[in-house]
Coordinates of C-alpha atoms in Angstrom, one line a residue:
X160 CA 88.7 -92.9 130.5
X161 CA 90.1 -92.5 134.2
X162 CA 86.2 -93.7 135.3
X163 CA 86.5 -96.8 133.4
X164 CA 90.1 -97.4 134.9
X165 CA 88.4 -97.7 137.8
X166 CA 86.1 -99.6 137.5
X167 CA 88.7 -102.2 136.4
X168 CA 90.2 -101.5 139.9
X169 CA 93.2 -100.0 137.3
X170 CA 93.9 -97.0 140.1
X171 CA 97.8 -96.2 138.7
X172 CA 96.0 -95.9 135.5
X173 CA 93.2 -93.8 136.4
X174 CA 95.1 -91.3 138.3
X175 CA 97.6 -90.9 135.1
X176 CA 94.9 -90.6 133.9
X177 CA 93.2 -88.2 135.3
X178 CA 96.4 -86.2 135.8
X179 CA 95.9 -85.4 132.1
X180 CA 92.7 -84.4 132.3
X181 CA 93.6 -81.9 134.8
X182 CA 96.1 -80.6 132.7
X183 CA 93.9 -80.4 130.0
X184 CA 91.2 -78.2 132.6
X185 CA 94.0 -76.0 133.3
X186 CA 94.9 -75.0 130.0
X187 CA 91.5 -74.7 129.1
X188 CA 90.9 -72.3 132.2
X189 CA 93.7 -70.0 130.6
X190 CA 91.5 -69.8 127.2
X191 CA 88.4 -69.5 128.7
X192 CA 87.2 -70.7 132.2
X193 CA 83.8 -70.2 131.3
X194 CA 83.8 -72.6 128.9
X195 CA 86.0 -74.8 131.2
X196 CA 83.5 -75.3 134.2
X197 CA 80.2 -75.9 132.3
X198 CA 78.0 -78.3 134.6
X199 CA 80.6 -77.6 137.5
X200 CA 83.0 -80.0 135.6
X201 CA 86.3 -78.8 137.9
X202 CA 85.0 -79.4 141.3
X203 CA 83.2 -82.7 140.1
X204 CA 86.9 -83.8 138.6
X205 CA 88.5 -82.5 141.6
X206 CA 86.3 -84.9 143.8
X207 CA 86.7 -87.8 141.4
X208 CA 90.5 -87.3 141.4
X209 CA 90.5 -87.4 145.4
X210 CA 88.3 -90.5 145.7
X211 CA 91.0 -92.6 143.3
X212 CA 93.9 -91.1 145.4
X213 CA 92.2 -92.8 148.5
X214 CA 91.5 -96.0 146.6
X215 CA 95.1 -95.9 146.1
X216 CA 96.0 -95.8 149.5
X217 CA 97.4 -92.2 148.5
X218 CA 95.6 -90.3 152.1
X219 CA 97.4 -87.3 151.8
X220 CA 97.3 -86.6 148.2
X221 CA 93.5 -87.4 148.2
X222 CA 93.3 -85.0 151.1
X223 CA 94.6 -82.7 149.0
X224 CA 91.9 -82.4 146.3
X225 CA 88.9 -82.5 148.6
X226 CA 90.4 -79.7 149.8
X227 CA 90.8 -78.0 146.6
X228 CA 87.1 -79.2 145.7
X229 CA 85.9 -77.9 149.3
X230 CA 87.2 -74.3 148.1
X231 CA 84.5 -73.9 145.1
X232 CA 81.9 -74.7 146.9
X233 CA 81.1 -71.1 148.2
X234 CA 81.5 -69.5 144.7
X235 CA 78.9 -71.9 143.3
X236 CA 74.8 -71.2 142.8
X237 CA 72.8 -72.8 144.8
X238 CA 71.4 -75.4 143.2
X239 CA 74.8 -76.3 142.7
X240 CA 76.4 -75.8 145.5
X241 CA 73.2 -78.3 146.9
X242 CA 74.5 -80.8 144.6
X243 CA 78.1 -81.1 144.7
X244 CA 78.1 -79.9 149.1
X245 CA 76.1 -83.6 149.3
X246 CA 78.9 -85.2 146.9
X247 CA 82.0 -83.5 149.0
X248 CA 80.4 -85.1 151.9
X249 CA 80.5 -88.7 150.4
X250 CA 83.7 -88.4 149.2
X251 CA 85.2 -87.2 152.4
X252 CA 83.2 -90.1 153.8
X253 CA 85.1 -92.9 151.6
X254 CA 88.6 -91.8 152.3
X255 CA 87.9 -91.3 155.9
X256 CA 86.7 -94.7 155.6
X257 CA 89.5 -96.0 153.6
X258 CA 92.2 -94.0 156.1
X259 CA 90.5 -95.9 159.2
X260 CA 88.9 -92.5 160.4
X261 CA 85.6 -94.1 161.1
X262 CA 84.1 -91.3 163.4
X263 CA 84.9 -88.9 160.8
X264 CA 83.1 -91.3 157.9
X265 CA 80.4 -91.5 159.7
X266 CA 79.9 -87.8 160.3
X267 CA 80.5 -87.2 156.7
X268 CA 78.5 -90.3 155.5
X269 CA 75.5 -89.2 157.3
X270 CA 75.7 -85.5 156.2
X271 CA 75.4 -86.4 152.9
X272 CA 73.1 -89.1 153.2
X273 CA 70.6 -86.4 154.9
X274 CA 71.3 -84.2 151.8
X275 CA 71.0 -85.9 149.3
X276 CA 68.0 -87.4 150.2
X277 CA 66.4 -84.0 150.5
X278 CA 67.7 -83.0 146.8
X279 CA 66.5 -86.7 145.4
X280 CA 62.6 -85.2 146.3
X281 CA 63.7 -82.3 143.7
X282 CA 64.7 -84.5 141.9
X283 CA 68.2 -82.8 141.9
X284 CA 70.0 -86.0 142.7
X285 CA 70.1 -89.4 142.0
X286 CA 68.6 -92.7 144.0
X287 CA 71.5 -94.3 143.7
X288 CA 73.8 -91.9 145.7
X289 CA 71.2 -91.7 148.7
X290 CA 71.7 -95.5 148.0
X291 CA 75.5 -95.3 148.6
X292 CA 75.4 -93.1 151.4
X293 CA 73.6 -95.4 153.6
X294 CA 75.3 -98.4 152.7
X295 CA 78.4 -97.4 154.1
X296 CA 77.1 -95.3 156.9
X297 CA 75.2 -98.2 157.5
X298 CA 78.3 -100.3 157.4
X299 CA 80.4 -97.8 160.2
X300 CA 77.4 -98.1 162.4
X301 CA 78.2 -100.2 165.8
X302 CA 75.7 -102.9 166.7
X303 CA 74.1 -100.9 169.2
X304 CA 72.8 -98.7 166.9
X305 CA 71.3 -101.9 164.9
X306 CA 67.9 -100.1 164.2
X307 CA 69.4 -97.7 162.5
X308 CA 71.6 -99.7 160.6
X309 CA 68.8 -101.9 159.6
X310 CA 66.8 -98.6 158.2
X311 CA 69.7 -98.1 156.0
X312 CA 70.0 -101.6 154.6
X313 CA 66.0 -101.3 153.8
X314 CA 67.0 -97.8 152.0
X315 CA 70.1 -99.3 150.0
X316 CA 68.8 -102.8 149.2
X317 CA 66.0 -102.0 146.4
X318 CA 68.2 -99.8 144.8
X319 CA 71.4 -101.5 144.4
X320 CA 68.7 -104.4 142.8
X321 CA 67.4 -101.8 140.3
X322 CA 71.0 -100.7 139.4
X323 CA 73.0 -103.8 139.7
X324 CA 73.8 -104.2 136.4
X325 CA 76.0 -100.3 136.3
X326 CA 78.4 -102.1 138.4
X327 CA 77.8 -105.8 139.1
X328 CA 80.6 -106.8 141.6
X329 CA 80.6 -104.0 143.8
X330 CA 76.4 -104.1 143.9
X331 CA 76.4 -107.9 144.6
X332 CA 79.0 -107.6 147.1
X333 CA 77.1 -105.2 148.8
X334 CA 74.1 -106.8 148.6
X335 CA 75.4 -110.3 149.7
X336 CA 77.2 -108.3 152.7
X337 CA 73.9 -106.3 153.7
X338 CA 72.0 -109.6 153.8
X339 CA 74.7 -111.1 155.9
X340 CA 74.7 -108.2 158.2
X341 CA 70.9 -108.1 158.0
X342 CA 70.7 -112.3 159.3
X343 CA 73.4 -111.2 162.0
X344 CA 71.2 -109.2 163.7
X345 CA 67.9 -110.7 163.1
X346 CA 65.9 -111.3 165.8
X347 CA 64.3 -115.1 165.0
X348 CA 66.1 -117.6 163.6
X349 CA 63.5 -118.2 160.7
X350 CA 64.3 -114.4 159.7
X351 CA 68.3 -114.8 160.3
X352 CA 68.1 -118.2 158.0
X353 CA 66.1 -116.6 155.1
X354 CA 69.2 -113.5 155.1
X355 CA 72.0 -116.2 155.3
X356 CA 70.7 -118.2 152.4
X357 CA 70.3 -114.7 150.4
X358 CA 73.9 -113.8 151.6
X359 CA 75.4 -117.0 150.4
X360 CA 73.1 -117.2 147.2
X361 CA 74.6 -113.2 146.0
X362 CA 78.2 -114.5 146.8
X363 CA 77.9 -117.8 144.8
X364 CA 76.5 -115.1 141.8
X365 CA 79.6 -112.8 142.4
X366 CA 82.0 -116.1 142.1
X367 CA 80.8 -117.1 138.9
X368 CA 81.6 -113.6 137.8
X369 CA 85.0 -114.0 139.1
X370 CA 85.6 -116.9 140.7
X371 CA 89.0 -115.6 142.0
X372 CA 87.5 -112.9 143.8
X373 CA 89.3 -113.8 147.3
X374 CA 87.2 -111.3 149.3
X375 CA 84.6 -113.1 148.2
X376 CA 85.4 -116.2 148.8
X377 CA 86.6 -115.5 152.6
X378 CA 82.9 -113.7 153.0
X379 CA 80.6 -116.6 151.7
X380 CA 82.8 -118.7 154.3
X381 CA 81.8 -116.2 157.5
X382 CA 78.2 -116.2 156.2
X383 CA 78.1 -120.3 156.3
X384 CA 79.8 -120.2 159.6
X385 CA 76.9 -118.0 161.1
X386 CA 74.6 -120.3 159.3
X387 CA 75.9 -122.8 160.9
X388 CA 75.1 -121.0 164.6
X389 CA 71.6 -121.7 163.4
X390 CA 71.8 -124.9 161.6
X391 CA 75.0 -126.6 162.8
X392 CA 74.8 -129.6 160.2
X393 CA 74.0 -128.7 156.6
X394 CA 77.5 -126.5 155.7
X395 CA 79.5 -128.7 157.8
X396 CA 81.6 -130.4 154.9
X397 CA 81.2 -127.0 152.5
X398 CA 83.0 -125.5 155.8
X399 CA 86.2 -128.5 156.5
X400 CA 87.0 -128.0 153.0
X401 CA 86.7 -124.3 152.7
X402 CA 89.2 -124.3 155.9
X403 CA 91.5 -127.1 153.6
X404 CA 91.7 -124.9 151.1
X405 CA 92.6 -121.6 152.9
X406 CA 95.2 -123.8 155.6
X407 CA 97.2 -123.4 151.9
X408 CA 97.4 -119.9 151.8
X409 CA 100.5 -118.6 153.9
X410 CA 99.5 -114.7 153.7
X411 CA 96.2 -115.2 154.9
X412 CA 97.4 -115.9 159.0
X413 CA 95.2 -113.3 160.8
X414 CA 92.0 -114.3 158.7
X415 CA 92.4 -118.7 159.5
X416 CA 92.7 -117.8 163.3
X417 CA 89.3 -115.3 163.2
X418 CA 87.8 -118.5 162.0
X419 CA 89.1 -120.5 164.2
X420 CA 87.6 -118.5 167.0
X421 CA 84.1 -118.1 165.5
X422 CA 83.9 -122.0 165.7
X423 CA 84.9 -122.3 168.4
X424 CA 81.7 -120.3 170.0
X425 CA 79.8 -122.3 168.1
X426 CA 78.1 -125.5 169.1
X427 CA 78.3 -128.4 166.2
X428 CA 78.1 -132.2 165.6
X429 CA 80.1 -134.3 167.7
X430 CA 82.1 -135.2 163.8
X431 CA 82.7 -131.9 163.2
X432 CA 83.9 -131.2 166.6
X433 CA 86.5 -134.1 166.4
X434 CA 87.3 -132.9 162.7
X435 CA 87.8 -129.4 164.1
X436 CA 89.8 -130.1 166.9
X437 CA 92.6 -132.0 164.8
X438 CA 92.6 -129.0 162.3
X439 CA 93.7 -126.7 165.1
X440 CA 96.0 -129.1 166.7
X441 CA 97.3 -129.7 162.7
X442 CA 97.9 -125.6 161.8
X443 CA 101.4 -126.0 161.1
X444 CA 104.0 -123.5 162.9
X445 CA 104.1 -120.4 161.0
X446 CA 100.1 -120.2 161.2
X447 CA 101.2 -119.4 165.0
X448 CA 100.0 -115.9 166.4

């Protein structure tokens, strides 16, 4: 149940949740704690528990059950402790990540990216996590590592296809982002277009999902604006109105000026140009930095 929670992004929920299924463990454990940690069932709760503390924004708390997961680890058997030393790592990667400890992800994220992909050949894990691993390591990575970083999107990319339909949004998300990433640091334009158009055409999929999915929306606007780097003309008018729309949105300040200065690196049409320099003359005065 505490799962499902969050997949609907219901975090309060899931960790109530969860809270009950950990008193349910407990009292279990004083009946029989053999019976109570069949398939390593504590430490995989105890990990699950953290990662929806750190979707919550609750850092310490989540801290706090890695920790307690960390502490099996040397009681298990091997094959387990394999298993669930590659899943610590990935959770301790995530709410690094989602703390803003990015050298820290990155250590953990590639840990258990290494792992896991030794255990998949045993067939002791699953595709998916090796998957997961090097999305987001991929997604810490700086652009002078940009090899690397491409590896990892070739890694993630056919899986996340295989197993979009587990968990649609986050996979097309991650797939539009990776092809956006992926056109970023191509090397020809031909090869930069083709990942652009892919980008825009996996957001477009994820708005008809939800079509007030605001991360989305704000992404499939950056991935037309480095379209446009390449291709100045054909996004121009998708691009004024997109900028009309978000201009109405008071809370979204920092995100209108990042815009602002992508354009204004860019080289466009002479109309857009005029049209774009009125817009920023126009952004009314609590837009100010």
């Amino acid at each position: 149940m505490a799962d499902a929670y969050e997949q609907m992004e219901q975090e309060e929920k899931a960790l109530e949740t969860y809270r009950m299924a950990l008193t349910e463990m407990e009292n279990q454990k004083k009946k029989d704690p053999s019976v109570t940690d069949l398939a390593s069932y504590e430490i995989e709760l105890l990990l699950s528990v953290a990662n929806c503390f750190s979707n919550a924004e609750y850092a310490k708390e989540a801290k706090t059950y890695l920790k307690k997961a960390k502490a099996l680890l040397p009681e298990m058997k091997p094959r387990q402790r394999d298993y669930f030393g590659a899943r610590f790592h990935y959770i301790a990667g995530l709410i690094a990540m989602n703390a803003g400890q990015e050298p820290e992800a990155v250590f953990h994220f590639e840990t258990a990216y290494h792992a896991q992909r030794e255990l998949v050949k045993s067939g002791k894990d699953k595709r998916e996590h090796v998957a997961r691993s090097a999305y987001y390591l991929a997604s810490l990575l700086t652009d002078e590592k940009s090899a690397k970083k491409l590896q990892l999107y070739q890694v993630a990319t056919p899986i996340f296809k295989e197993v979009l339909e587990k968990e649609p949004s986050f996979y097309m998300a991650s797939l539009a982002d990776m092809e956006n990433e992926q056109g970023r640091l191509a090397k020809t334009q031909e090869e930069a277009l083709r990942h652009f158009d892919q980008a825009i055409e996996w957001y477009e999929k994820l708005l008809k999902r939800n079509p007030e999915d605001r991360l989305a929306m704000e992404s499939l606007l950056v991935t037309r604006i480095n379209r446009m780097a390449l291709d100045p003309i054909r996004d121009e008018e998708i691009v004024k109105e997109a900028l009309k729309e978000i201009l109405t949105e008071k809370d979204n300040v920092p995100f209108i000026y990042s815009i602002c200065a992508i354009l204004e690196e860019q080289d466009h049409s002479r109309t857009f140009f005029s049209w774009f320099h009125d817009f920023e003359e126009g952004l009314p005065t609590e837009f100010d930095a």
